[in-house]
Coordinates of C-alpha atoms in Angstrom, one line a residue:
M1 CA -11.7 12.9 2.9
V2 CA -8.2 12.3 4.1
D3 CA -6.2 9.5 2.5
T4 CA -5.0 6.8 4.9
V5 CA -1.4 5.5 4.9
I6 CA -2.7 2.2 3.4
E7 CA -4.5 4.0 0.6
T8 CA -1.4 6.1 -0.1
I9 CA 0.8 3.0 -0.3
I10 CA -1.6 1.2 -2.6
E11 CA -1.7 4.2 -4.9
N12 CA 2.1 4.2 -5.0
I13 CA 2.1 0.4 -5.7
C14 CA -0.3 1.0 -8.6
A15 CA 1.9 3.8 -10.0
A16 CA 5.0 1.6 -9.8
L17 CA 3.2 -1.3 -11.5
G18 CA 1.9 1.1 -14.2
T19 CA 5.4 2.4 -14.8
E20 CA 6.9 -1.1 -15.0
F21 CA 4.2 -3.0 -16.8
G22 CA 2.4 -0.4 -18.8
D23 CA -1.3 0.1 -19.8
K24 CA -1.7 -3.5 -21.1
Y25 CA -2.0 -4.7 -17.5
T26 CA -5.3 -4.0 -15.6
L27 CA -4.9 -3.1 -11.9
Y28 CA -7.7 -4.0 -9.4
R29 CA -8.0 -2.8 -5.8
E30 CA -11.2 -4.8 -5.1
E31 CA -12.0 -8.5 -5.8
A32 CA -13.5 -9.1 -9.2
E33 CA -13.9 -12.7 -10.0
Q34 CA -15.9 -12.2 -13.2
D35 CA -14.9 -10.4 -16.4
L36 CA -11.2 -10.2 -15.6
K37 CA -9.1 -8.4 -18.2
K38 CA -6.0 -10.5 -18.2
P39 CA -3.2 -9.9 -17.6
C40 CA -4.1 -8.2 -14.3
F41 CA -3.0 -7.5 -10.8
F42 CA -5.0 -7.4 -7.5
I43 CA -3.5 -5.2 -4.9
S44 CA -4.6 -5.4 -1.2
C45 CA -3.4 -4.9 2.3
I46 CA -3.6 -8.1 4.2
N47 CA -2.5 -6.9 7.6
S48 CA -1.2 -3.8 9.4
A49 CA 0.2 -3.1 12.8
S50 CA 0.9 0.2 14.6
K51 CA 3.2 0.7 17.6
L52 CA 3.5 3.9 19.6
F53 CA 6.9 5.5 19.9
S54 CA 7.7 8.7 21.6
G55 CA 5.2 11.6 21.5
K56 CA 2.8 11.3 18.5
R57 CA 5.1 9.1 16.4
Y58 CA 3.9 5.6 15.4
F59 CA 5.7 2.8 13.6
R60 CA 3.4 1.3 11.1
S61 CA 4.1 -2.1 9.5
S62 CA 1.8 -3.2 6.7
Q63 CA 1.9 -6.3 4.5
F64 CA 0.5 -6.2 1.0
S65 CA -0.5 -9.0 -1.3
I66 CA -0.2 -8.5 -5.1
R67 CA -1.8 -11.3 -7.1
Y68 CA -0.9 -11.6 -10.8
F69 CA -3.2 -13.4 -13.3
P70 CA -1.2 -14.2 -16.5
E71 CA -2.5 -13.7 -20.0
E72 CA -1.3 -16.9 -21.5
E73 CA -3.0 -20.2 -20.6
T74 CA -0.1 -22.5 -21.7
N75 CA 3.0 -21.0 -20.0
K76 CA 1.5 -19.6 -16.8
N77 CA 4.4 -20.6 -14.5
K78 CA 7.0 -19.0 -16.8
E79 CA 5.0 -15.8 -17.1
C80 CA 4.4 -15.7 -13.3
C81 CA 8.1 -16.1 -12.6
G82 CA 9.0 -13.4 -15.1
A83 CA 6.5 -11.0 -13.5
A84 CA 7.8 -11.8 -10.0
E85 CA 11.3 -10.8 -11.0
R86 CA 10.0 -7.5 -12.3
L87 CA 8.0 -7.0 -9.1
L88 CA 11.1 -7.5 -7.0
T89 CA 12.7 -4.6 -8.7
C90 CA 9.9 -2.2 -9.2
L91 CA 8.5 -2.5 -5.7
E92 CA 11.9 -2.2 -3.9
Y93 CA 11.3 1.5 -3.2
L94 CA 8.1 3.5 -3.2
H95 CA 7.9 7.3 -2.6
V96 CA 5.2 7.8 0.0
S97 CA 4.5 11.5 0.5
G98 CA 7.9 12.3 -1.0
I99 CA 9.8 10.0 1.3
P100 CA 11.4 6.8 0.0
V101 CA 10.1 3.7 1.7
R102 CA 11.8 0.3 1.1
G103 CA 9.8 -2.8 0.5
T104 CA 10.9 -5.6 2.9
R105 CA 10.1 -9.3 3.3
M106 CA 9.4 -9.7 -0.4
R107 CA 8.5 -13.2 -1.3
Y108 CA 6.4 -14.9 -4.0
E109 CA 4.9 -18.2 -5.0
A110 CA 3.3 -19.4 -8.2
A111 CA 0.2 -21.5 -7.4
D112 CA -3.3 -22.1 -8.8
G113 CA -2.3 -20.6 -12.1
M114 CA -1.4 -17.2 -10.6
L115 CA 1.4 -15.4 -8.8
H116 CA 1.1 -14.5 -5.2
F117 CA 3.6 -11.7 -4.3
Y118 CA 4.0 -10.3 -0.8
V119 CA 5.8 -7.2 0.4
N120 CA 5.9 -5.2 3.6
Y121 CA 6.2 -1.4 3.8
D122 CA 7.2 -0.2 7.3
L123 CA 7.3 3.5 8.1
F124 CA 6.8 6.1 10.8
V125 CA 3.7 8.2 10.8
Y126 CA 2.9 11.2 12.9
K127 CA -0.5 11.7 14.4
V128 CA -1.7 15.3 13.9
S129 CA -3.8 16.8 16.6
E130 CA -7.0 18.6 15.7
T131 CA -6.6 22.4 16.1
V132 CA -9.3 23.8 18.4
P133 CA -10.3 27.4 17.6
V134 CA -9.1 29.8 20.2
M135 CA -11.6 32.1 22.0
E136 CA -11.4 35.5 20.5
E137 CA -12.4 37.7 23.4
V138 CA -13.1 37.2 27.1
S139 CA -14.5 39.9 29.3
S140 CA -14.9 39.8 33.0
E141 CA -16.3 42.2 35.6
T142 CA -15.5 42.1 39.3
S143 CA -16.6 44.2 42.2
V144 CA -15.1 44.4 45.6
K145 CA -17.0 45.4 48.8
G146 CA -15.2 46.9 51.5

């Protein structure tokens, strides 16, 4: 199965979070309301748009949501703001397929006892055409009357 651009970006976000925060923090890609291992992050793509440029080149703009559930119950806002500052730094650049991609439109808010962090990753993608096998041999016979 071929990875999509979105999956590749999410993998890179997870790698950046793992490097910055370490193994103590659990990373989730799917919703899991029960049995949360706090502190944890939920990573998801909330919208994506694609615009055709010349040839087979497309400009892809994708917005990601990263929700952080703090470990402490008493100082949630302080812990969320501290995590947000670290996210601003560690998610500024990702290396997607070896190419640095800058995170833009970063913003966050602490609400409902968790941190909501948003970031866009905009990049060009190239659509690769399927290769059709070429015919190996062709033979033809003709006859002329006359």
